[in-house]
C-alpha positions as a Python dict, from the first residue, in 0.01 Angstrom:
ca = {
    (1, 'X'): (0, 0, 0),
    (2, 'X'): (-234, 22, 296),
    (3, 'X'): (-515, -217, 341),
    (4, 'X'): (-850, -80, 440),
    (5, 'X'): (-893, -44, 814),
    (6, 'X'): (-530, -115, 893),
    (7, 'X'): (-276, 132, 1019),
    (8, 'X'): (92, 100, 1083),
    (9, 'X'): (166, 7, 1441),
    (10, 'X'): (268, 300, 1659),
    (11, 'X'): (629, 297, 1771),
    (12, 'X'): (700, 431, 2119),
    (13, 'X'): (968, 697, 2096),
    (14, 'X'): (994, 754, 2468),
    (15, 'X'): (1349, 778, 2596),
    (16, 'X'): (1502, 767, 2247),
    (17, 'X'): (1743, 1053, 2330),
    (18, 'X'): (1852, 872, 2645),
    (19, 'X'): (1902, 549, 2453),
    (20, 'X'): (2109, 724, 2186),
    (21, 'X'): (2317, 902, 2453),
    (22, 'X'): (2398, 571, 2623),
    (23, 'X'): (2485, 416, 2286),
    (24, 'X'): (2718, 703, 2191),
    (25, 'X'): (2891, 708, 2528),
    (26, 'X'): (2925, 329, 2528),
    (27, 'X'): (3059, 292, 2173),
    (28, 'X'): (3258, 614, 2131),
    (29, 'X'): (3328, 720, 2489),
    (30, 'X'): (3299, 1056, 2658),
    (31, 'X'): (3666, 1149, 2619),
    (32, 'X'): (3654, 1112, 2243),
    (33, 'X'): (3321, 1299, 2221),
    (34, 'X'): (3474, 1587, 2420),
    (35, 'X'): (3770, 1620, 2180),
    (36, 'X'): (3773, 1871, 1898),
    (37, 'X'): (3537, 2164, 1864),
    (38, 'X'): (3223, 1983, 1975),
    (39, 'X'): (2925, 1781, 1857),
    (40, 'X'): (2691, 1886, 1577),
    (41, 'X'): (2334, 1764, 1626),
    (42, 'X'): (2171, 1789, 1283),
    (43, 'X'): (1788, 1804, 1289),
    (44, 'X'): (1815, 1833, 1667),
    (45, 'X'): (1454, 1943, 1714),
    (46, 'X'): (1381, 2022, 2078),
    (47, 'X'): (1739, 1954, 2183),
    (48, 'X'): (1666, 1640, 2379),
    (49, 'X'): (1989, 1467, 2276),
    (50, 'X'): (2192, 1781, 2347),
    (51, 'X'): (2035, 1801, 2693),
    (52, 'X'): (2110, 1435, 2761),
    (53, 'X'): (2474, 1473, 2656),
    (54, 'X'): (2515, 1791, 2860),
    (55, 'X'): (2337, 1678, 3176),
    (56, 'X'): (2445, 1315, 3193),
    (57, 'X'): (2747, 1288, 2965),
    (58, 'X'): (2908, 1614, 3082),
    (59, 'X'): (2974, 1714, 2721),
    (60, 'X'): (2951, 2091, 2687),
    (61, 'X'): (3020, 2182, 2324),
    (62, 'X'): (2703, 2086, 2139),
    (63, 'X'): (2549, 2277, 1848),
    (64, 'X'): (2195, 2205, 1732),
    (65, 'X'): (2106, 2269, 1367),
    (66, 'X'): (1741, 2242, 1271),
    (67, 'X'): (1559, 2412, 981),
    (68, 'X'): (1240, 2450, 1186),
    (69, 'X'): (1206, 2739, 1432),
    (70, 'X'): (1243, 2646, 1797),
    (71, 'X'): (918, 2674, 1992),
    (72, 'X'): (935, 2642, 2371),
    (73, 'X'): (560, 2645, 2420),
}
């Protein structure tokens, strides 16, 4: 329960896609991520992780699945 006047501390989510990309490439490796039919990014939102993997990890087969419509504006 919340106490009056108190809010949960804000968590900075900056660079979270970049951090996850580095984690995946470090633990799993790019060769293994490139195998098979590709990567499925569930609840991918704006596609930040897909962009990171494509631009910096050189992984090309990424599919984003998100129930919300994509809005570029």
